[in-house]
PDB file of C-alpha atoms in Angstrom:
ATOM      1  CA  MET A1213      19.483  -1.642 -10.595  1.00 83.00           C
ATOM      2  CA  PRO A1214      18.525  -3.246  -7.259  1.00 94.00           C
ATOM      3  CA  ILE A1215      15.310  -5.183  -6.790  1.00 98.00           C
ATOM      4  CA  ASP A1216      13.362  -5.024  -3.528  1.00 98.00           C
ATOM      5  CA  PHE A1217      12.180  -8.614  -3.212  1.00 98.00           C
ATOM      6  CA  HIS A1218       9.996  -8.246  -0.114  1.00 98.00           C
ATOM      7  CA  THR A1219       7.526  -5.382   0.360  1.00 98.00           C
ATOM      8  CA  HIS A1220       4.071  -4.647   1.705  1.00 98.00           C
ATOM      9  CA  ILE A1221       3.529  -1.748  -0.639  1.00 98.00           C
ATOM     10  CA  LEU A1222       0.097  -2.622  -2.044  1.00 98.00           C
ATOM     11  CA  PRO A1223      -2.552  -0.433  -0.393  1.00 98.00           C
ATOM     12  CA  GLY A1224      -5.185  -1.659   2.034  1.00 98.00           C
ATOM     13  CA  ILE A1225      -4.600  -5.395   1.746  1.00 97.00           C
ATOM     14  CA  ASP A1226      -2.612  -6.306   4.881  1.00 97.00           C
ATOM     15  CA  ASP A1227      -0.710  -4.629   7.724  1.00 97.00           C
ATOM     16  CA  GLY A1228       1.409  -2.722   5.232  1.00 98.00           C
ATOM     17  CA  SER A1229       0.454   0.409   3.319  1.00 98.00           C
ATOM     18  CA  ARG A1230      -2.892   1.717   4.548  1.00 98.00           C
ATOM     19  CA  ASN A1231      -3.887   3.566   1.385  1.00 98.00           C
ATOM     20  CA  VAL A1232      -2.782   4.659  -2.080  1.00 98.00           C
ATOM     21  CA  GLU A1233      -1.258   7.873  -0.761  1.00 98.00           C
ATOM     22  CA  MET A1234       1.059   5.945   1.563  1.00 98.00           C
ATOM     23  CA  SER A1235       1.990   3.545  -1.236  1.00 98.00           C
ATOM     24  CA  LEU A1236       2.993   6.482  -3.434  1.00 98.00           C
ATOM     25  CA  ARG A1237       5.181   7.864  -0.657  1.00 98.00           C
ATOM     26  CA  MET A1238       6.829   4.460  -0.319  1.00 98.00           C
ATOM     27  CA  LEU A1239       7.370   4.316  -4.075  1.00 98.00           C
ATOM     28  CA  ALA A1240       8.926   7.774  -3.980  1.00 98.00           C
ATOM     29  CA  ALA A1241      11.335   6.599  -1.281  1.00 98.00           C
ATOM     30  CA  GLN A1242      12.178   3.556  -3.379  1.00 98.00           C
ATOM     31  CA  ARG A1243      12.815   5.751  -6.411  1.00 97.00           C
ATOM     32  CA  GLU A1244      15.168   7.954  -4.403  1.00 97.00           C
ATOM     33  CA  GLN A1245      17.112   4.796  -3.610  1.00 97.00           C
ATOM     34  CA  GLN A1246      17.184   3.853  -7.321  1.00 97.00           C
ATOM     35  CA  VAL A1247      14.947   0.835  -6.752  1.00 98.00           C
ATOM     36  CA  ASP A1248      13.059   0.389 -10.016  1.00 96.00           C
ATOM     37  CA  GLU A1249      11.758  -3.174  -9.545  1.00 98.00           C
ATOM     38  CA  ILE A1250       9.631  -4.128  -6.564  1.00 98.00           C
ATOM     39  CA  VAL A1251       8.076  -7.440  -5.580  1.00 98.00           C
ATOM     40  CA  ALA A1252       4.733  -6.850  -3.843  1.00 98.00           C
ATOM     41  CA  THR A1253       4.329  -9.572  -1.218  1.00 98.00           C
ATOM     42  CA  PRO A1254       1.170  -9.041   0.873  1.00 98.00           C
ATOM     43  CA  HIS A1255       0.610 -11.552   3.650  1.00 98.00           C
ATOM     44  CA  PHE A1256      -1.391 -14.691   2.886  1.00 98.00           C
ATOM     45  CA  TYR A1257      -2.751 -16.737   5.776  1.00 98.00           C
ATOM     46  CA  ALA A1258      -4.538 -19.920   4.764  1.00 97.00           C
ATOM     47  CA  GLN A1259      -6.425 -19.939   8.077  1.00 94.00           C
ATOM     48  CA  LYS A1260      -8.034 -16.578   7.239  1.00 95.00           C
ATOM     49  CA  ASP A1261      -8.356 -16.435   3.474  1.00 94.00           C
ATOM     50  CA  SER A1262      -8.998 -18.535   0.406  1.00 97.00           C
ATOM     51  CA  VAL A1263      -6.530 -18.251  -2.446  1.00 97.00           C
ATOM     52  CA  GLU A1264      -9.262 -17.022  -4.783  1.00 97.00           C
ATOM     53  CA  GLU A1265     -10.370 -14.235  -2.440  1.00 98.00           C
ATOM     54  CA  PHE A1266      -6.787 -13.217  -1.766  1.00 98.00           C
ATOM     55  CA  LEU A1267      -5.900 -13.017  -5.446  1.00 98.00           C
ATOM     56  CA  LEU A1268      -9.023 -10.965  -6.150  1.00 98.00           C
ATOM     57  CA  ARG A1269      -8.232  -8.493  -3.356  1.00 98.00           C
ATOM     58  CA  ARG A1270      -4.614  -8.291  -4.470  1.00 98.00           C
ATOM     59  CA  GLN A1271      -5.626  -7.528  -8.039  1.00 98.00           C
ATOM     60  CA  ARG A1272      -8.018  -4.772  -6.942  1.00 98.00           C
ATOM     61  CA  SER A1273      -5.328  -3.220  -4.754  1.00 98.00           C
ATOM     62  CA  TYR A1274      -2.782  -3.425  -7.553  1.00 98.00           C
ATOM     63  CA  GLU A1275      -5.114  -1.793 -10.077  1.00 98.00           C
ATOM     64  CA  LYS A1276      -5.761   1.132  -7.714  1.00 98.00           C
ATOM     65  CA  LEU A1277      -2.057   1.624  -7.184  1.00 98.00           C
ATOM     66  CA  LYS A1278      -1.191   1.187 -10.852  1.00 98.00           C
ATOM     67  CA  THR A1279      -3.688   3.884 -11.836  1.00 98.00           C
ATOM     68  CA  ALA A1280      -2.257   6.263  -9.224  1.00 98.00           C
ATOM     69  CA  MET A1281       1.291   5.461 -10.365  1.00 98.00           C
ATOM     70  CA  GLU A1282       0.436   6.379 -13.953  1.00 98.00           C
ATOM     71  CA  GLU A1283      -1.286   9.589 -12.856  1.00 98.00           C
ATOM     72  CA  ASN A1284       1.733  10.613 -10.749  1.00 98.00           C
ATOM     73  CA  GLY A1285       4.524   9.616 -13.097  1.00 97.00           C
ATOM     74  CA  PHE A1286       5.819   6.518 -11.327  1.00 97.00           C
ATOM     75  CA  ASP A1287       7.162   3.904 -13.726  1.00 96.00           C
ATOM     76  CA  GLN A1288       8.621   1.256 -11.419  1.00 97.00           C
ATOM     77  CA  LYS A1289       7.936  -2.354 -12.280  1.00 98.00           C
ATOM     78  CA  LEU A1290       5.799  -4.252  -9.785  1.00 98.00           C
ATOM     79  CA  TYR A1291       5.795  -8.041  -9.508  1.00 98.00           C
ATOM     80  CA  LEU A1292       2.702  -9.518  -7.864  1.00 98.00           C
ATOM     81  CA  ALA A1293       3.413 -12.200  -5.282  1.00 98.00           C
ATOM     82  CA  ALA A1294       2.596 -13.118  -1.676  1.00 98.00           C
ATOM     83  CA  GLU A1295       4.295 -13.775   1.622  1.00 98.00           C
ATOM     84  CA  VAL A1296       2.729 -17.135   2.427  1.00 98.00           C
ATOM     85  CA  TYR A1297       2.681 -18.108   6.085  1.00 98.00           C
ATOM     86  CA  TYR A1298       3.436 -21.752   6.762  1.00 98.00           C
ATOM     87  CA  PHE A1299       0.569 -24.066   7.614  1.00 98.00           C
ATOM     88  CA  GLN A1300       0.553 -27.796   8.303  1.00 97.00           C
ATOM     89  CA  GLY A1301       0.265 -29.679   5.017  1.00 98.00           C
ATOM     90  CA  ILE A1302       1.466 -26.809   2.848  1.00 98.00           C
ATOM     91  CA  GLY A1303       3.876 -29.143   1.094  1.00 98.00           C
ATOM     92  CA  SER A1304       0.988 -31.055  -0.477  1.00 97.00           C
ATOM     93  CA  ALA A1305      -1.378 -28.117  -1.008  1.00 97.00           C
ATOM     94  CA  GLY A1306      -2.211 -27.905  -4.697  1.00 96.00           C
ATOM     95  CA  MET A1307      -3.124 -24.226  -4.639  1.00 96.00           C
ATOM     96  CA  ILE A1308       0.312 -23.023  -3.501  1.00 97.00           C
ATOM     97  CA  PRO A1309       1.753 -22.398  -7.008  1.00 98.00           C
ATOM     98  CA  LYS A1310      -0.972 -19.764  -7.511  1.00 98.00           C
ATOM     99  CA  LEU A1311       0.731 -17.723  -4.790  1.00 98.00           C
ATOM    100  CA  CYS A1312       4.125 -17.688  -6.465  1.00 98.00           C
ATOM    101  CA  VAL A1313       5.535 -14.541  -8.018  1.00 98.00           C
ATOM    102  CA  GLU A1314       3.390 -14.163 -11.136  1.00 97.00           C
ATOM    103  CA  GLY A1315       4.910 -15.934 -14.119  1.00 97.00           C
ATOM    104  CA  THR A1316       7.394 -17.901 -12.009  1.00 98.00           C
ATOM    105  CA  GLN A1317       7.660 -20.913  -9.735  1.00 98.00           C
ATOM    106  CA  THR A1318       9.098 -18.760  -6.938  1.00 98.00           C
ATOM    107  CA  LEU A1319       7.363 -18.782  -3.555  1.00 98.00           C
ATOM    108  CA  LEU A1320       8.118 -16.451  -0.636  1.00 98.00           C
ATOM    109  CA  LEU A1321       7.507 -18.569   2.462  1.00 98.00           C
ATOM    110  CA  GLU A1322       7.201 -17.190   5.981  1.00 98.00           C
ATOM    111  CA  MET A1323       8.175 -19.835   8.503  1.00 98.00           C
ATOM    112  CA  PRO A1324       6.785 -20.329  12.037  1.00 98.00           C
ATOM    113  CA  PHE A1325       8.167 -18.160  14.823  1.00 98.00           C
ATOM    114  CA  ALA A1326       8.695 -21.221  17.004  1.00 98.00           C
ATOM    115  CA  GLN A1327      10.914 -24.256  17.222  1.00 98.00           C
ATOM    116  CA  TRP A1328      10.784 -26.065  13.877  1.00 98.00           C
ATOM    117  CA  ASP A1329      10.170 -29.805  13.874  1.00 98.00           C
ATOM    118  CA  SER A1330      10.377 -32.729  11.463  1.00 98.00           C
ATOM    119  CA  ALA A1331       6.855 -32.128  10.122  1.00 98.00           C
ATOM    120  CA  ILE A1332       7.787 -28.568   9.153  1.00 98.00           C
ATOM    121  CA  TYR A1333      10.935 -29.827   7.469  1.00 98.00           C
ATOM    122  CA  ALA A1334       8.925 -32.444   5.537  1.00 98.00           C
ATOM    123  CA  ASP A1335       6.514 -29.791   4.256  1.00 98.00           C
ATOM    124  CA  VAL A1336       9.295 -27.501   3.048  1.00 98.00           C
ATOM    125  CA  GLU A1337      11.047 -30.443   1.405  1.00 98.00           C
ATOM    126  CA  LYS A1338       7.846 -31.327  -0.470  1.00 98.00           C
ATOM    127  CA  LEU A1339       7.521 -27.763  -1.755  1.00 98.00           C
ATOM    128  CA  VAL A1340      11.064 -27.931  -3.082  1.00 98.00           C
ATOM    129  CA  ARG A1341      11.371 -31.508  -4.305  1.00 97.00           C
ATOM    130  CA  HIS A1342       7.806 -32.570  -5.149  1.00 97.00           C
ATOM    131  CA  GLN A1343       6.133 -29.324  -6.197  1.00 98.00           C
ATOM    132  CA  LYS A1344       9.432 -28.170  -7.790  1.00 98.00           C
ATOM    133  CA  LEU A1345       9.074 -24.642  -6.445  1.00 98.00           C
ATOM    134  CA  LYS A1346      11.863 -22.147  -5.936  1.00 98.00           C
ATOM    135  CA  VAL A1347      11.238 -21.565  -2.254  1.00 98.00           C
ATOM    136  CA  VAL A1348      12.543 -18.316  -0.784  1.00 98.00           C
ATOM    137  CA  LEU A1349      12.487 -18.291   3.019  1.00 98.00           C
ATOM    138  CA  ALA A1350      11.420 -14.836   4.154  1.00 98.00           C
ATOM    139  CA  HIS A1351      13.639 -12.918   6.610  1.00 98.00           C
ATOM    140  CA  ILE A1352      15.589 -15.912   7.930  1.00 97.00           C
ATOM    141  CA  GLU A1353      17.133 -13.773  10.673  1.00 96.00           C
ATOM    142  CA  ARG A1354      13.799 -13.561  12.466  1.00 96.00           C
ATOM    143  CA  TYR A1355      13.480 -17.310  13.153  1.00 97.00           C
ATOM    144  CA  TYR A1356      16.949 -18.095  14.417  1.00 93.00           C
ATOM    145  CA  GLU A1357      16.373 -17.230  18.070  1.00 94.00           C
ATOM    146  CA  PHE A1358      13.469 -19.711  18.258  1.00 97.00           C
ATOM    147  CA  GLN A1359      15.622 -22.628  17.094  1.00 96.00           C
ATOM    148  CA  LYS A1360      17.011 -23.911  20.387  1.00 94.00           C
ATOM    149  CA  LYS A1361      17.545 -27.268  18.742  1.00 91.00           C
ATOM    150  CA  LYS A1362      19.427 -26.527  15.532  1.00 95.00           C
ATOM    151  CA  GLU A1363      19.071 -29.916  13.823  1.00 97.00           C
ATOM    152  CA  ILE A1364      15.923 -29.023  11.872  1.00 97.00           C
ATOM    153  CA  TRP A1365      17.228 -25.526  11.112  1.00 97.00           C
ATOM    154  CA  ASP A1366      20.371 -27.059   9.650  1.00 97.00           C
ATOM    155  CA  ALA A1367      18.370 -29.612   7.660  1.00 98.00           C
ATOM    156  CA  VAL A1368      16.078 -26.948   6.190  1.00 98.00           C
ATOM    157  CA  MET A1369      19.013 -24.731   5.286  1.00 96.00           C
ATOM    158  CA  GLU A1370      20.664 -27.627   3.469  1.00 96.00           C
ATOM    159  CA  LEU A1371      17.683 -27.941   1.103  1.00 97.00           C
ATOM    160  CA  PRO A1372      18.082 -26.362  -2.365  1.00 97.00           C
ATOM    161  CA  LEU A1373      16.184 -23.208  -1.490  1.00 97.00           C
ATOM    162  CA  TYR A1374      16.854 -19.477  -1.210  1.00 97.00           C
ATOM    163  CA  ARG A1375      17.296 -17.284   1.850  1.00 98.00           C
ATOM    164  CA  GLN A1376      15.930 -13.756   2.044  1.00 98.00           C
ATOM    165  CA  MET A1377      17.162 -11.268   4.620  1.00 98.00           C
ATOM    166  CA  ASN A1378      15.762  -7.855   5.510  1.00 98.00           C
ATOM    167  CA  ALA A1379      17.981  -4.863   4.795  1.00 97.00           C
ATOM    168  CA  GLY A1380      17.158  -3.358   8.176  1.00 96.00           C
ATOM    169  CA  VAL A1381      18.797  -6.165  10.137  1.00 96.00           C
ATOM    170  CA  PHE A1382      22.178  -5.075   8.804  1.00 96.00           C
ATOM    171  CA  LEU A1383      21.577  -1.654  10.310  1.00 93.00           C
ATOM    172  CA  LYS A1384      20.787  -2.955  13.827  1.00 86.00           C
ATOM    173  CA  LYS A1385      21.560  -6.569  14.762  1.00 74.00           C
ATOM    174  CA  ARG A1386      24.681  -6.629  12.656  1.00 84.00           C
ATOM    175  CA  HIS A1387      26.742  -9.395  14.238  1.00 88.00           C
ATOM    176  CA  LYS A1388      24.139 -12.144  13.899  1.00 89.00           C
ATOM    177  CA  ALA A1389      23.027 -10.808  10.512  1.00 93.00           C
ATOM    178  CA  PHE A1390      26.565 -10.880   9.168  1.00 95.00           C
ATOM    179  CA  GLN A1391      27.009 -14.417  10.494  1.00 94.00           C
ATOM    180  CA  LEU A1392      23.834 -15.660   8.773  1.00 94.00           C
ATOM    181  CA  ALA A1393      24.709 -13.891   5.523  1.00 94.00           C
ATOM    182  CA  LYS A1394      28.193 -15.377   5.567  1.00 93.00           C
ATOM    183  CA  GLU A1395      26.856 -18.895   6.210  1.00 91.00           C
ATOM    184  CA  ALA A1396      24.368 -18.495   3.369  1.00 89.00           C
ATOM    185  CA  THR A1397      27.125 -17.293   0.991  1.00 86.00           C
ATOM    186  CA  THR A1398      24.386 -15.729  -1.146  1.00 89.00           C
ATOM    187  CA  ILE A1399      21.156 -14.082   0.001  1.00 96.00           C
ATOM    188  CA  ILE A1400      18.169 -12.324  -1.513  1.00 98.00           C
ATOM    189  CA  LEU A1401      17.636  -8.851  -0.096  1.00 98.00           C
ATOM    190  CA  GLY A1402      14.363  -7.116   0.654  1.00 98.00           C
ATOM    191  CA  SER A1403      13.269  -4.160   2.739  1.00 98.00           C
ATOM    192  CA  ASP A1404      10.070  -5.778   4.076  1.00 98.00           C
ATOM    193  CA  CYS A1405       8.757  -2.218   4.134  1.00 98.00           C
ATOM    194  CA  HIS A1406       5.278  -1.684   5.585  1.00 98.00           C
ATOM    195  CA  ASN A1407       4.977   2.084   5.915  1.00 97.00           C
ATOM    196  CA  MET A1408       6.969   5.323   5.997  1.00 97.00           C
ATOM    197  CA  ASP A1409       7.492   5.427   9.748  1.00 95.00           C
ATOM    198  CA  THR A1410       8.554   2.338  11.668  1.00 93.00           C
ATOM    199  CA  ARG A1411       9.212   0.065   8.664  1.00 95.00           C
ATOM    200  CA  HIS A1412      10.123   2.301   5.766  1.00 97.00           C
ATOM    201  CA  PRO A1413      11.905   1.348   2.517  1.00 98.00           C
ATOM    202  CA  ASN A1414      15.596   0.993   3.409  1.00 97.00           C
ATOM    203  CA  LEU A1415      17.103  -1.238   0.760  1.00 98.00           C
ATOM    204  CA  ALA A1416      19.841   1.232  -0.154  1.00 97.00           C
ATOM    205  CA  GLU A1417      21.004   1.585   3.453  1.00 96.00           C
ATOM    206  CA  GLY A1418      21.335  -2.158   3.867  1.00 96.00           C
ATOM    207  CA  ARG A1419      23.206  -2.485   0.596  1.00 97.00           C
ATOM    208  CA  ILE A1420      25.771   0.093   1.675  1.00 96.00           C
ATOM    209  CA  VAL A1421      26.488  -1.849   4.872  1.00 96.00           C
ATOM    210  CA  LEU A1422      26.792  -5.149   2.983  1.00 95.00           C
ATOM    211  CA  VAL A1423      29.302  -3.693   0.544  1.00 96.00           C
ATOM    212  CA  LYS A1424      31.410  -2.361   3.397  1.00 95.00           C
ATOM    213  CA  LYS A1425      31.358  -5.752   5.138  1.00 95.00           C
ATOM    214  CA  PHE A1426      31.600  -8.251   2.289  1.00 95.00           C
ATOM    215  CA  GLY A1427      32.582  -6.242  -0.765  1.00 95.00           C
ATOM    216  CA  GLU A1428      30.926  -5.400  -4.068  1.00 96.00           C
ATOM    217  CA  ALA A1429      31.136  -8.984  -5.357  1.00 95.00           C
ATOM    218  CA  PHE A1430      28.801 -10.207  -2.604  1.00 95.00           C
ATOM    219  CA  LEU A1431      26.173  -7.660  -3.581  1.00 95.00           C
ATOM    220  CA  GLN A1432      26.533  -8.529  -7.261  1.00 96.00           C
ATOM    221  CA  LYS A1433      25.861 -12.185  -6.412  1.00 96.00           C
ATOM    222  CA  THR A1434      22.800 -11.124  -4.456  1.00 96.00           C
ATOM    223  CA  ASP A1435      21.481  -9.117  -7.412  1.00 96.00           C
ATOM    224  CA  ARG A1436      22.095 -11.972  -9.859  1.00 96.00           C
ATOM    225  CA  LEU A1437      20.316 -14.438  -7.598  1.00 97.00           C
ATOM    226  CA  THR A1438      17.340 -12.132  -7.153  1.00 97.00           C
ATOM    227  CA  ARG A1439      16.970 -11.743 -10.891  1.00 96.00           C
ATOM    228  CA  GLU A1440      17.323 -15.493 -11.335  1.00 96.00           C
ATOM    229  CA  VAL A1441      14.350 -16.324  -9.099  1.00 97.00           C
ATOM    230  CA  LEU A1442      12.212 -13.781 -10.955  1.00 96.00           C
ATOM    231  CA  GLN A1443      12.763 -15.500 -14.309  1.00 88.00           C
TER     232      GLN A1443
END
């Protein structure tokens, strides 16, 4: 069964689901697409929040949703995690492992929407090599247009990390998305769903397009890799 690795399905914690009712609708859409495992990745911004406060708010949101899931017969498995936005010095920040997918050393990292530089590269390298984290770069397709100078992009992509792409990009900006997926050879797939309107759960749609383009073996590799980073 597919795993949605990137979602904003927890209620009332970020710019994703506004309330429990919306979260249940999103879960219903996921269930229709046979998505039984979902990684909840609310945004974390170090400039706005402390790790302790964030984890407390995330737990409260999760408990509300979990109760509603049980009352309404939803049995999907939720993994608690975060989408951590890059900040200067993140590579040496001791609290970062607390934001990994619970029970793992896997971190979903949102990179700057600007030209990357050597300091950004150094931070990501420290996360990978010094903190020994499995770093998953969130929606890599969204940064590419900002990288006018590709040297740092290339250097980051050569690090032993993982690349996540949003299912929706394969439904719209296909050419560039296919190119990035092909260069990566293996990706992690997520819907990055936020609501039921403009950014709804669409993992199944993206998977269909990927199979048509690259074949079933590509998708099987994606599923194996996703499960690997959750272990």
